[in-house]
Amino acid sequence: VTVKNLSHSIDGEVVLKNVSFTLYKNQKIGVIGRNSISKTVLLQILAGEVKPDTGTIEWGSTISRDYFPKDNSSFFDIDVTLLEWLNRHSGDEDDQQLMRGLLGRMLFSGDEVKKTVGVLSGGEKARAMFSKIMLPKANFILFDEPTDHLDLESISALNEGLKKFMGVLMVSSHDFELMHTVVNRIIEVTPKGMLDREMPFSEYIESEKIKVLRDKIY
């Protein structure tokens, strides 16, 4: 994926400015920044949810992408059961055993798959979204605060899953353990500019040299 000179404003306020980078196979990128809107908008642009004001994105021919948004409410604004909901995201497949299996891996068992999606809790909606992401087996996944609404056991399981994921990953998260153990590259975005370094999250945060550079983009 090659991104060149992305810039974007919301209601006249700049949230991204001249963002450029190229992502390669097996990279796991932590997206950070003090402005949460900047991080979310970058992920939304890469997911195809938002069109940037300026800039281009060139996708490799073998890339298939998926997106875990911070706000998933629009996905559940429908009057169907959880099993029907997941099946709608499966394309032309109608494999009830597969759907139940995916939901079962996210701890929805028995009659729980017959729940109407509109009554799901925040944690249940997050787990449903993970089931949806497992359907197409994308090799490029964008996660915006995936640990929100999850308990400690679920966060630990997600951490292990992301470490084992073989594709390209971009993740924004306030969970230090996830960022420390999963990502191998940091992209920091602000309304004034960006930094891009291939290094562990903890090393990036603690580096005195990086701190000087970070001050210049805020």
mmCIF file with all atom_site columns, C-alpha atoms in Angstrom:
data_model
loop_
_atom_site.group_PDB
_atom_site.id
_atom_site.type_symbol
_atom_site.label_atom_id
_atom_site.label_alt_id
_atom_site.label_comp_id
_atom_site.label_asym_id
_atom_site.label_entity_id
_atom_site.label_seq_id
_atom_site.pdbx_PDB_ins_code
_atom_site.Cartn_x
_atom_site.Cartn_y
_atom_site.Cartn_z
_atom_site.occupancy
_atom_site.B_iso_or_equiv
_atom_site.pdbx_formal_charge
_atom_site.auth_seq_id
_atom_site.auth_comp_id
_atom_site.auth_asym_id
_atom_site.auth_atom_id
_atom_site.pdbx_PDB_model_num
ATOM 1   C CA . VAL A 1 1   ? 0.000   0.000   0.000  1.00 0.00 ? 1   VAL A CA 1
ATOM 2   C CA . THR A 1 2   ? 1.437   3.379   -1.008 1.00 0.00 ? 2   THR A CA 1
ATOM 3   C CA . VAL A 1 3   ? -0.066  6.533   0.495  1.00 0.00 ? 3   VAL A CA 1
ATOM 4   C CA . LYS A 1 4   ? 0.970   9.919   -0.886 1.00 0.00 ? 4   LYS A CA 1
ATOM 5   C CA . ASN A 1 5   ? 0.253   13.360  0.572  1.00 0.00 ? 5   ASN A CA 1
ATOM 6   C CA . LEU A 1 6   ? -3.072  12.645  2.292  1.00 0.00 ? 6   LEU A CA 1
ATOM 7   C CA . SER A 1 7   ? -4.673  15.704  3.830  1.00 0.00 ? 7   SER A CA 1
ATOM 8   C CA . HIS A 1 8   ? -8.146  16.109  5.272  1.00 0.00 ? 8   HIS A CA 1
ATOM 9   C CA . SER A 1 9   ? -10.210 18.702  7.108  1.00 0.00 ? 9   SER A CA 1
ATOM 10  C CA . ILE A 1 10  ? -13.482 18.467  9.035  1.00 0.00 ? 10  ILE A CA 1
ATOM 11  C CA . ASP A 1 11  ? -15.625 21.607  9.178  1.00 0.00 ? 11  ASP A CA 1
ATOM 12  C CA . GLY A 1 12  ? -12.614 23.663  8.122  1.00 0.00 ? 12  GLY A CA 1
ATOM 13  C CA . GLU A 1 13  ? -10.310 22.212  10.782 1.00 0.00 ? 13  GLU A CA 1
ATOM 14  C CA . VAL A 1 14  ? -7.285  20.259  9.543  1.00 0.00 ? 14  VAL A CA 1
ATOM 15  C CA . VAL A 1 15  ? -7.011  16.761  11.023 1.00 0.00 ? 15  VAL A CA 1
ATOM 16  C CA . LEU A 1 16  ? -4.431  15.240  8.628  1.00 0.00 ? 16  LEU A CA 1
ATOM 17  C CA . LYS A 1 17  ? -1.671  17.023  6.734  1.00 0.00 ? 17  LYS A CA 1
ATOM 18  C CA . ASN A 1 18  ? 0.629   15.568  4.071  1.00 0.00 ? 18  ASN A CA 1
ATOM 19  C CA . VAL A 1 19  ? 0.550   11.970  5.294  1.00 0.00 ? 19  VAL A CA 1
ATOM 20  C CA . SER A 1 20  ? 2.723   9.693   3.151  1.00 0.00 ? 20  SER A CA 1
ATOM 21  C CA . PHE A 1 21  ? 4.000   6.149   3.730  1.00 0.00 ? 21  PHE A CA 1
ATOM 22  C CA . THR A 1 22  ? 4.375   2.727   2.128  1.00 0.00 ? 22  THR A CA 1
ATOM 23  C CA . LEU A 1 23  ? 3.378   -0.449  3.943  1.00 0.00 ? 23  LEU A CA 1
ATOM 24  C CA . TYR A 1 24  ? 5.005   -3.807  3.307  1.00 0.00 ? 24  TYR A CA 1
ATOM 25  C CA . LYS A 1 25  ? 4.272   -7.468  3.942  1.00 0.00 ? 25  LYS A CA 1
ATOM 26  C CA . ASN A 1 26  ? 4.209   -8.629  7.580  1.00 0.00 ? 26  ASN A CA 1
ATOM 27  C CA . GLN A 1 27  ? 4.264   -5.115  9.029  1.00 0.00 ? 27  GLN A CA 1
ATOM 28  C CA . LYS A 1 28  ? 2.115   -4.352  12.055 1.00 0.00 ? 28  LYS A CA 1
ATOM 29  C CA . ILE A 1 29  ? 1.679   -0.618  12.413 1.00 0.00 ? 29  ILE A CA 1
ATOM 30  C CA . GLY A 1 30  ? 0.622   1.216   15.530 1.00 0.00 ? 30  GLY A CA 1
ATOM 31  C CA . VAL A 1 31  ? -1.243  4.419   14.670 1.00 0.00 ? 31  VAL A CA 1
ATOM 32  C CA . ILE A 1 32  ? -0.799  6.937   17.457 1.00 0.00 ? 32  ILE A CA 1
ATOM 33  C CA . GLY A 1 33  ? -1.419  10.647  18.095 1.00 0.00 ? 33  GLY A CA 1
ATOM 34  C CA . ARG A 1 34  ? -2.835  12.938  20.756 1.00 0.00 ? 34  ARG A CA 1
ATOM 35  C CA . ASN A 1 35  ? -5.709  13.887  18.452 1.00 0.00 ? 35  ASN A CA 1
ATOM 36  C CA . SER A 1 36  ? -7.997  10.833  18.321 1.00 0.00 ? 36  SER A CA 1
ATOM 37  C CA . ILE A 1 37  ? -9.852  12.243  15.304 1.00 0.00 ? 37  ILE A CA 1
ATOM 38  C CA . SER A 1 38  ? -6.641  12.272  13.255 1.00 0.00 ? 38  SER A CA 1
ATOM 39  C CA . LYS A 1 39  ? -6.072  8.581   13.944 1.00 0.00 ? 39  LYS A CA 1
ATOM 40  C CA . THR A 1 40  ? -9.673  7.611   13.224 1.00 0.00 ? 40  THR A CA 1
ATOM 41  C CA . VAL A 1 41  ? -9.850  9.611   9.992  1.00 0.00 ? 41  VAL A CA 1
ATOM 42  C CA . LEU A 1 42  ? -6.647  8.018   8.681  1.00 0.00 ? 42  LEU A CA 1
ATOM 43  C CA . LEU A 1 43  ? -8.064  4.552   9.292  1.00 0.00 ? 43  LEU A CA 1
ATOM 44  C CA . GLN A 1 44  ? -11.420 5.561   7.784  1.00 0.00 ? 44  GLN A CA 1
ATOM 45  C CA . ILE A 1 45  ? -9.686  6.822   4.644  1.00 0.00 ? 45  ILE A CA 1
ATOM 46  C CA . LEU A 1 46  ? -7.714  3.591   4.262  1.00 0.00 ? 46  LEU A CA 1
ATOM 47  C CA . ALA A 1 47  ? -10.915 1.601   4.849  1.00 0.00 ? 47  ALA A CA 1
ATOM 48  C CA . GLY A 1 48  ? -12.673 3.538   2.088  1.00 0.00 ? 48  GLY A CA 1
ATOM 49  C CA . GLU A 1 49  ? -15.163 5.082   4.506  1.00 0.00 ? 49  GLU A CA 1
ATOM 50  C CA . VAL A 1 50  ? -13.939 8.662   3.985  1.00 0.00 ? 50  VAL A CA 1
ATOM 51  C CA . LYS A 1 51  ? -12.571 10.353  0.883  1.00 0.00 ? 51  LYS A CA 1
ATOM 52  C CA . PRO A 1 52  ? -9.523  12.535  1.577  1.00 0.00 ? 52  PRO A CA 1
ATOM 53  C CA . ASP A 1 53  ? -9.406  16.172  0.495  1.00 0.00 ? 53  ASP A CA 1
ATOM 54  C CA . THR A 1 54  ? -6.098  15.566  -1.265 1.00 0.00 ? 54  THR A CA 1
ATOM 55  C CA . GLY A 1 55  ? -3.696  12.686  -1.826 1.00 0.00 ? 55  GLY A CA 1
ATOM 56  C CA . THR A 1 56  ? -3.702  9.201   -3.330 1.00 0.00 ? 56  THR A CA 1
ATOM 57  C CA . ILE A 1 57  ? -3.684  5.573   -2.175 1.00 0.00 ? 57  ILE A CA 1
ATOM 58  C CA . GLU A 1 58  ? -2.317  2.780   -4.370 1.00 0.00 ? 58  GLU A CA 1
ATOM 59  C CA . TRP A 1 59  ? -3.285  -0.741  -3.334 1.00 0.00 ? 59  TRP A CA 1
ATOM 60  C CA . GLY A 1 60  ? -1.342  -3.875  -4.207 1.00 0.00 ? 60  GLY A CA 1
ATOM 61  C CA . SER A 1 61  ? -3.232  -6.254  -6.491 1.00 0.00 ? 61  SER A CA 1
ATOM 62  C CA . THR A 1 62  ? -3.372  -9.076  -3.906 1.00 0.00 ? 62  THR A CA 1
ATOM 63  C CA . ILE A 1 63  ? -4.667  -6.992  -0.980 1.00 0.00 ? 63  ILE A CA 1
ATOM 64  C CA . SER A 1 64  ? -8.051  -7.706  0.588  1.00 0.00 ? 64  SER A CA 1
ATOM 65  C CA . ARG A 1 65  ? -8.940  -5.394  3.467  1.00 0.00 ? 65  ARG A CA 1
ATOM 66  C CA . ASP A 1 66  ? -11.328 -5.236  6.399  1.00 0.00 ? 66  ASP A CA 1
ATOM 67  C CA . TYR A 1 67  ? -12.062 -2.656  9.061  1.00 0.00 ? 67  TYR A CA 1
ATOM 68  C CA . PHE A 1 68  ? -12.967 -2.670  12.751 1.00 0.00 ? 68  PHE A CA 1
ATOM 69  C CA . PRO A 1 69  ? -14.351 0.834   13.468 1.00 0.00 ? 69  PRO A CA 1
ATOM 70  C CA . LYS A 1 70  ? -14.351 2.604   16.812 1.00 0.00 ? 70  LYS A CA 1
ATOM 71  C CA . ASP A 1 71  ? -18.081 3.305   16.396 1.00 0.00 ? 71  ASP A CA 1
ATOM 72  C CA . ASN A 1 72  ? -19.841 0.182   15.098 1.00 0.00 ? 72  ASN A CA 1
ATOM 73  C CA . SER A 1 73  ? -23.429 1.324   15.770 1.00 0.00 ? 73  SER A CA 1
ATOM 74  C CA . SER A 1 74  ? -24.346 1.602   12.076 1.00 0.00 ? 74  SER A CA 1
ATOM 75  C CA . PHE A 1 75  ? -23.593 -2.110  11.623 1.00 0.00 ? 75  PHE A CA 1
ATOM 76  C CA . PHE A 1 76  ? -26.280 -3.058  14.136 1.00 0.00 ? 76  PHE A CA 1
ATOM 77  C CA . ASP A 1 77  ? -29.066 -0.662  13.145 1.00 0.00 ? 77  ASP A CA 1
ATOM 78  C CA . ILE A 1 78  ? -31.134 -3.514  11.729 1.00 0.00 ? 78  ILE A CA 1
ATOM 79  C CA . ASP A 1 79  ? -33.835 -5.859  13.041 1.00 0.00 ? 79  ASP A CA 1
ATOM 80  C CA . VAL A 1 80  ? -32.320 -9.310  12.482 1.00 0.00 ? 80  VAL A CA 1
ATOM 81  C CA . THR A 1 81  ? -30.875 -12.074 14.628 1.00 0.00 ? 81  THR A CA 1
ATOM 82  C CA . LEU A 1 82  ? -27.144 -12.352 15.190 1.00 0.00 ? 82  LEU A CA 1
ATOM 83  C CA . LEU A 1 83  ? -27.001 -15.437 12.971 1.00 0.00 ? 83  LEU A CA 1
ATOM 84  C CA . GLU A 1 84  ? -28.858 -13.635 10.177 1.00 0.00 ? 84  GLU A CA 1
ATOM 85  C CA . TRP A 1 85  ? -26.649 -10.576 10.634 1.00 0.00 ? 85  TRP A CA 1
ATOM 86  C CA . LEU A 1 86  ? -23.439 -12.535 10.170 1.00 0.00 ? 86  LEU A CA 1
ATOM 87  C CA . ASN A 1 87  ? -24.859 -14.398 7.213  1.00 0.00 ? 87  ASN A CA 1
ATOM 88  C CA . ARG A 1 88  ? -25.617 -11.079 5.495  1.00 0.00 ? 88  ARG A CA 1
ATOM 89  C CA . HIS A 1 89  ? -21.920 -10.233 5.681  1.00 0.00 ? 89  HIS A CA 1
ATOM 90  C CA . SER A 1 90  ? -20.863 -13.555 4.193  1.00 0.00 ? 90  SER A CA 1
ATOM 91  C CA . GLY A 1 91  ? -21.640 -12.656 0.581  1.00 0.00 ? 91  GLY A CA 1
ATOM 92  C CA . ASP A 1 92  ? -23.487 -15.431 -1.202 1.00 0.00 ? 92  ASP A CA 1
ATOM 93  C CA . GLU A 1 93  ? -22.662 -18.084 1.366  1.00 0.00 ? 93  GLU A CA 1
ATOM 94  C CA . ASP A 1 94  ? -25.427 -19.667 3.429  1.00 0.00 ? 94  ASP A CA 1
ATOM 95  C CA . ASP A 1 95  ? -23.453 -22.050 5.597  1.00 0.00 ? 95  ASP A CA 1
ATOM 96  C CA . GLN A 1 96  ? -25.214 -22.130 8.960  1.00 0.00 ? 96  GLN A CA 1
ATOM 97  C CA . GLN A 1 97  ? -22.575 -24.422 10.432 1.00 0.00 ? 97  GLN A CA 1
ATOM 98  C CA . LEU A 1 98  ? -19.817 -21.983 9.461  1.00 0.00 ? 98  LEU A CA 1
ATOM 99  C CA . MET A 1 99  ? -21.747 -19.017 10.880 1.00 0.00 ? 99  MET A CA 1
ATOM 100 C CA . ARG A 1 100 ? -22.460 -20.814 14.147 1.00 0.00 ? 100 ARG A CA 1
ATOM 101 C CA . GLY A 1 101 ? -18.829 -21.896 14.340 1.00 0.00 ? 101 GLY A CA 1
ATOM 102 C CA . LEU A 1 102 ? -17.528 -18.345 13.945 1.00 0.00 ? 102 LEU A CA 1
ATOM 103 C CA . LEU A 1 103 ? -19.996 -17.012 16.496 1.00 0.00 ? 103 LEU A CA 1
ATOM 104 C CA . GLY A 1 104 ? -19.148 -19.877 18.832 1.00 0.00 ? 104 GLY A CA 1
ATOM 105 C CA . ARG A 1 105 ? -15.484 -18.896 18.731 1.00 0.00 ? 105 ARG A CA 1
ATOM 106 C CA . MET A 1 106 ? -16.634 -15.480 19.960 1.00 0.00 ? 106 MET A CA 1
ATOM 107 C CA . LEU A 1 107 ? -18.563 -17.126 22.820 1.00 0.00 ? 107 LEU A CA 1
ATOM 108 C CA . PHE A 1 108 ? -22.040 -16.958 21.256 1.00 0.00 ? 108 PHE A CA 1
ATOM 109 C CA . SER A 1 109 ? -23.457 -20.422 21.798 1.00 0.00 ? 109 SER A CA 1
ATOM 110 C CA . GLY A 1 110 ? -26.870 -22.107 21.608 1.00 0.00 ? 110 GLY A CA 1
ATOM 111 C CA . ASP A 1 111 ? -29.820 -19.716 21.482 1.00 0.00 ? 111 ASP A CA 1
ATOM 112 C CA . GLU A 1 112 ? -27.542 -16.684 21.880 1.00 0.00 ? 112 GLU A CA 1
ATOM 113 C CA . VAL A 1 113 ? -27.160 -16.612 18.077 1.00 0.00 ? 113 VAL A CA 1
ATOM 114 C CA . LYS A 1 114 ? -30.907 -15.888 17.883 1.00 0.00 ? 114 LYS A CA 1
ATOM 115 C CA . LYS A 1 115 ? -30.561 -12.603 19.780 1.00 0.00 ? 115 LYS A CA 1
ATOM 116 C CA . THR A 1 116 ? -31.672 -9.511  17.896 1.00 0.00 ? 116 THR A CA 1
ATOM 117 C CA . VAL A 1 117 ? -28.509 -7.528  17.137 1.00 0.00 ? 117 VAL A CA 1
ATOM 118 C CA . GLY A 1 118 ? -30.061 -4.278  18.348 1.00 0.00 ? 118 GLY A CA 1
ATOM 119 C CA . VAL A 1 119 ? -30.086 -5.524  21.968 1.00 0.00 ? 119 VAL A CA 1
ATOM 120 C CA . LEU A 1 120 ? -26.446 -6.619  22.074 1.00 0.00 ? 120 LEU A CA 1
ATOM 121 C CA . SER A 1 121 ? -24.174 -5.020  24.662 1.00 0.00 ? 121 SER A CA 1
ATOM 122 C CA . GLY A 1 122 ? -21.041 -3.116  23.663 1.00 0.00 ? 122 GLY A CA 1
ATOM 123 C CA . GLY A 1 123 ? -18.857 -6.144  24.332 1.00 0.00 ? 123 GLY A CA 1
ATOM 124 C CA . GLU A 1 124 ? -21.180 -8.451  22.393 1.00 0.00 ? 124 GLU A CA 1
ATOM 125 C CA . LYS A 1 125 ? -21.157 -6.092  19.416 1.00 0.00 ? 125 LYS A CA 1
ATOM 126 C CA . ALA A 1 126 ? -17.363 -6.057  19.465 1.00 0.00 ? 126 ALA A CA 1
ATOM 127 C CA . ARG A 1 127 ? -17.272 -9.859  19.489 1.00 0.00 ? 127 ARG A CA 1
ATOM 128 C CA . ALA A 1 128 ? -19.794 -9.942  16.627 1.00 0.00 ? 128 ALA A CA 1
ATOM 129 C CA . MET A 1 129 ? -17.526 -7.616  14.629 1.00 0.00 ? 129 MET A CA 1
ATOM 130 C CA . PHE A 1 130 ? -14.592 -9.970  15.195 1.00 0.00 ? 130 PHE A CA 1
ATOM 131 C CA . SER A 1 131 ? -16.736 -12.807 13.814 1.00 0.00 ? 131 SER A CA 1
ATOM 132 C CA . LYS A 1 132 ? -17.491 -10.698 10.728 1.00 0.00 ? 132 LYS A CA 1
ATOM 133 C CA . ILE A 1 133 ? -13.811 -9.929  10.181 1.00 0.00 ? 133 ILE A CA 1
ATOM 134 C CA . MET A 1 134 ? -12.983 -13.649 10.236 1.00 0.00 ? 134 MET A CA 1
ATOM 135 C CA . LEU A 1 135 ? -15.333 -14.309 7.287  1.00 0.00 ? 135 LEU A CA 1
ATOM 136 C CA . PRO A 1 136 ? -13.376 -12.936 4.298  1.00 0.00 ? 136 PRO A CA 1
ATOM 137 C CA . LYS A 1 137 ? -9.948  -13.760 5.750  1.00 0.00 ? 137 LYS A CA 1
ATOM 138 C CA . ALA A 1 138 ? -8.560  -10.370 4.737  1.00 0.00 ? 138 ALA A CA 1
ATOM 139 C CA . ASN A 1 139 ? -4.790  -9.901  4.618  1.00 0.00 ? 139 ASN A CA 1
ATOM 140 C CA . PHE A 1 140 ? -4.915  -6.195  5.543  1.00 0.00 ? 140 PHE A CA 1
ATOM 141 C CA . ILE A 1 141 ? -6.947  -5.277  8.635  1.00 0.00 ? 141 ILE A CA 1
ATOM 142 C CA . LEU A 1 142 ? -7.523  -1.871  10.216 1.00 0.00 ? 142 LEU A CA 1
ATOM 143 C CA . PHE A 1 143 ? -8.448  -1.749  13.912 1.00 0.00 ? 143 PHE A CA 1
ATOM 144 C CA . ASP A 1 144 ? -9.637  1.432   15.648 1.00 0.00 ? 144 ASP A CA 1
ATOM 145 C CA . GLU A 1 145 ? -9.642  0.890   19.431 1.00 0.00 ? 145 GLU A CA 1
ATOM 146 C CA . PRO A 1 146 ? -10.505 -2.841  19.258 1.00 0.00 ? 146 PRO A CA 1
ATOM 147 C CA . THR A 1 147 ? -10.174 -3.366  23.033 1.00 0.00 ? 147 THR A CA 1
ATOM 148 C CA . ASP A 1 148 ? -13.011 -0.975  23.922 1.00 0.00 ? 148 ASP A CA 1
ATOM 149 C CA . HIS A 1 149 ? -15.815 -2.874  25.732 1.00 0.00 ? 149 HIS A CA 1
ATOM 150 C CA . LEU A 1 150 ? -13.690 -6.043  26.085 1.00 0.00 ? 150 LEU A CA 1
ATOM 151 C CA . ASP A 1 151 ? -12.880 -7.709  29.405 1.00 0.00 ? 151 ASP A CA 1
ATOM 152 C CA . LEU A 1 152 ? -9.305  -8.602  30.359 1.00 0.00 ? 152 LEU A CA 1
ATOM 153 C CA . GLU A 1 153 ? -9.578  -12.199 29.125 1.00 0.00 ? 153 GLU A CA 1
ATOM 154 C CA . SER A 1 154 ? -10.883 -11.067 25.738 1.00 0.00 ? 154 SER A CA 1
ATOM 155 C CA . ILE A 1 155 ? -8.152  -8.406  25.441 1.00 0.00 ? 155 ILE A CA 1
ATOM 156 C CA . SER A 1 156 ? -5.516  -11.048 26.146 1.00 0.00 ? 156 SER A CA 1
ATOM 157 C CA . ALA A 1 157 ? -7.005  -13.374 23.510 1.00 0.00 ? 157 ALA A CA 1
ATOM 158 C CA . LEU A 1 158 ? -7.115  -10.527 20.968 1.00 0.00 ? 158 LEU A CA 1
ATOM 159 C CA . ASN A 1 159 ? -3.496  -9.690  21.745 1.00 0.00 ? 159 ASN A CA 1
ATOM 160 C CA . GLU A 1 160 ? -2.426  -13.266 21.016 1.00 0.00 ? 160 GLU A CA 1
ATOM 161 C CA . GLY A 1 161 ? -4.480  -13.366 17.825 1.00 0.00 ? 161 GLY A CA 1
ATOM 162 C CA . LEU A 1 162 ? -2.965  -10.158 16.474 1.00 0.00 ? 162 LEU A CA 1
ATOM 163 C CA . LYS A 1 163 ? 0.556   -11.383 17.232 1.00 0.00 ? 163 LYS A CA 1
ATOM 164 C CA . LYS A 1 164 ? -0.123  -14.522 15.176 1.00 0.00 ? 164 LYS A CA 1
ATOM 165 C CA . PHE A 1 165 ? -1.861  -12.695 12.297 1.00 0.00 ? 165 PHE A CA 1
ATOM 166 C CA . MET A 1 166 ? 0.171   -13.208 9.111  1.00 0.00 ? 166 MET A CA 1
ATOM 167 C CA . GLY A 1 167 ? -1.060  -10.188 7.134  1.00 0.00 ? 167 GLY A CA 1
ATOM 168 C CA . VAL A 1 168 ? -0.584  -6.438  7.411  1.00 0.00 ? 168 VAL A CA 1
ATOM 169 C CA . LEU A 1 169 ? -2.154  -4.770  10.423 1.00 0.00 ? 169 LEU A CA 1
ATOM 170 C CA . MET A 1 170 ? -2.831  -1.155  11.384 1.00 0.00 ? 170 MET A CA 1
ATOM 171 C CA . VAL A 1 171 ? -4.116  -0.594  14.901 1.00 0.00 ? 171 VAL A CA 1
ATOM 172 C CA . SER A 1 172 ? -4.961  2.370   17.095 1.00 0.00 ? 172 SER A CA 1
ATOM 173 C CA . SER A 1 173 ? -5.311  1.401   20.739 1.00 0.00 ? 173 SER A CA 1
ATOM 174 C CA . HIS A 1 174 ? -4.894  2.779   24.253 1.00 0.00 ? 174 HIS A CA 1
ATOM 175 C CA . ASP A 1 175 ? -3.922  -0.701  25.470 1.00 0.00 ? 175 ASP A CA 1
ATOM 176 C CA . PHE A 1 176 ? -0.195  -0.462  26.201 1.00 0.00 ? 176 PHE A CA 1
ATOM 177 C CA . GLU A 1 177 ? 0.372   -4.225  26.305 1.00 0.00 ? 177 GLU A CA 1
ATOM 178 C CA . LEU A 1 178 ? -1.178  -4.713  22.867 1.00 0.00 ? 178 LEU A CA 1
ATOM 179 C CA . MET A 1 179 ? 0.846   -1.885  21.342 1.00 0.00 ? 179 MET A CA 1
ATOM 180 C CA . HIS A 1 180 ? 4.032   -3.027  23.079 1.00 0.00 ? 180 HIS A CA 1
ATOM 181 C CA . THR A 1 181 ? 3.821   -6.687  22.056 1.00 0.00 ? 181 THR A CA 1
ATOM 182 C CA . VAL A 1 182 ? 2.131   -6.533  18.625 1.00 0.00 ? 182 VAL A CA 1
ATOM 183 C CA . VAL A 1 183 ? 3.330   -3.579  16.552 1.00 0.00 ? 183 VAL A CA 1
ATOM 184 C CA . ASN A 1 184 ? 6.741   -3.256  14.875 1.00 0.00 ? 184 ASN A CA 1
ATOM 185 C CA . ARG A 1 185 ? 6.259   0.152   13.261 1.00 0.00 ? 185 ARG A CA 1
ATOM 186 C CA . ILE A 1 186 ? 4.809   3.443   14.509 1.00 0.00 ? 186 ILE A CA 1
ATOM 187 C CA . ILE A 1 187 ? 2.996   6.066   12.459 1.00 0.00 ? 187 ILE A CA 1
ATOM 188 C CA . GLU A 1 188 ? 2.104   9.155   14.499 1.00 0.00 ? 188 GLU A CA 1
ATOM 189 C CA . VAL A 1 189 ? -0.338  11.579  12.879 1.00 0.00 ? 189 VAL A CA 1
ATOM 190 C CA . THR A 1 190 ? -1.292  15.108  13.899 1.00 0.00 ? 190 THR A CA 1
ATOM 191 C CA . PRO A 1 191 ? -3.044  18.049  12.229 1.00 0.00 ? 191 PRO A CA 1
ATOM 192 C CA . LYS A 1 192 ? 0.411   19.519  11.578 1.00 0.00 ? 192 LYS A CA 1
ATOM 193 C CA . GLY A 1 193 ? 2.339   16.522  10.247 1.00 0.00 ? 193 GLY A CA 1
ATOM 194 C CA . MET A 1 194 ? 3.461   12.961  10.943 1.00 0.00 ? 194 MET A CA 1
ATOM 195 C CA . LEU A 1 195 ? 6.305   10.719  12.076 1.00 0.00 ? 195 LEU A CA 1
ATOM 196 C CA . ASP A 1 196 ? 7.018   7.229   10.767 1.00 0.00 ? 196 ASP A CA 1
ATOM 197 C CA . ARG A 1 197 ? 9.514   4.885   12.429 1.00 0.00 ? 197 ARG A CA 1
ATOM 198 C CA . GLU A 1 198 ? 10.127  1.135   12.268 1.00 0.00 ? 198 GLU A CA 1
ATOM 199 C CA . MET A 1 199 ? 10.634  0.336   15.938 1.00 0.00 ? 199 MET A CA 1
ATOM 200 C CA . PRO A 1 200 ? 8.723   -1.133  18.898 1.00 0.00 ? 200 PRO A CA 1
ATOM 201 C CA . PHE A 1 201 ? 6.137   1.095   20.581 1.00 0.00 ? 201 PHE A CA 1
ATOM 202 C CA . SER A 1 202 ? 7.928   1.246   23.949 1.00 0.00 ? 202 SER A CA 1
ATOM 203 C CA . GLU A 1 203 ? 11.210  2.219   22.283 1.00 0.00 ? 203 GLU A CA 1
ATOM 204 C CA . TYR A 1 204 ? 9.461   4.935   20.291 1.00 0.00 ? 204 TYR A CA 1
ATOM 205 C CA . ILE A 1 205 ? 7.770   6.440   23.354 1.00 0.00 ? 205 ILE A CA 1
ATOM 206 C CA . GLU A 1 206 ? 10.946  6.384   25.467 1.00 0.00 ? 206 GLU A CA 1
ATOM 207 C CA . SER A 1 207 ? 13.382  7.727   22.840 1.00 0.00 ? 207 SER A CA 1
ATOM 208 C CA . GLU A 1 208 ? 14.638  11.216  23.702 1.00 0.00 ? 208 GLU A CA 1
ATOM 209 C CA . LYS A 1 209 ? 15.442  11.852  20.033 1.00 0.00 ? 209 LYS A CA 1
ATOM 210 C CA . ILE A 1 210 ? 11.898  10.956  19.027 1.00 0.00 ? 210 ILE A CA 1
ATOM 211 C CA . LYS A 1 211 ? 10.476  13.209  21.756 1.00 0.00 ? 211 LYS A CA 1
ATOM 212 C CA . VAL A 1 212 ? 12.254  16.209  20.187 1.00 0.00 ? 212 VAL A CA 1
ATOM 213 C CA . LEU A 1 213 ? 10.824  15.350  16.772 1.00 0.00 ? 213 LEU A CA 1
ATOM 214 C CA . ARG A 1 214 ? 7.354   14.796  18.215 1.00 0.00 ? 214 ARG A CA 1
ATOM 215 C CA . ASP A 1 215 ? 7.332   18.251  19.810 1.00 0.00 ? 215 ASP A CA 1
ATOM 216 C CA . LYS A 1 216 ? 7.848   19.768  16.361 1.00 0.00 ? 216 LYS A CA 1
ATOM 217 C CA . ILE A 1 217 ? 4.661   18.254  14.927 1.00 0.00 ? 217 ILE A CA 1
ATOM 218 C CA . TYR A 1 218 ? 2.358   19.374  17.750 1.00 0.00 ? 218 TYR A CA 1
#
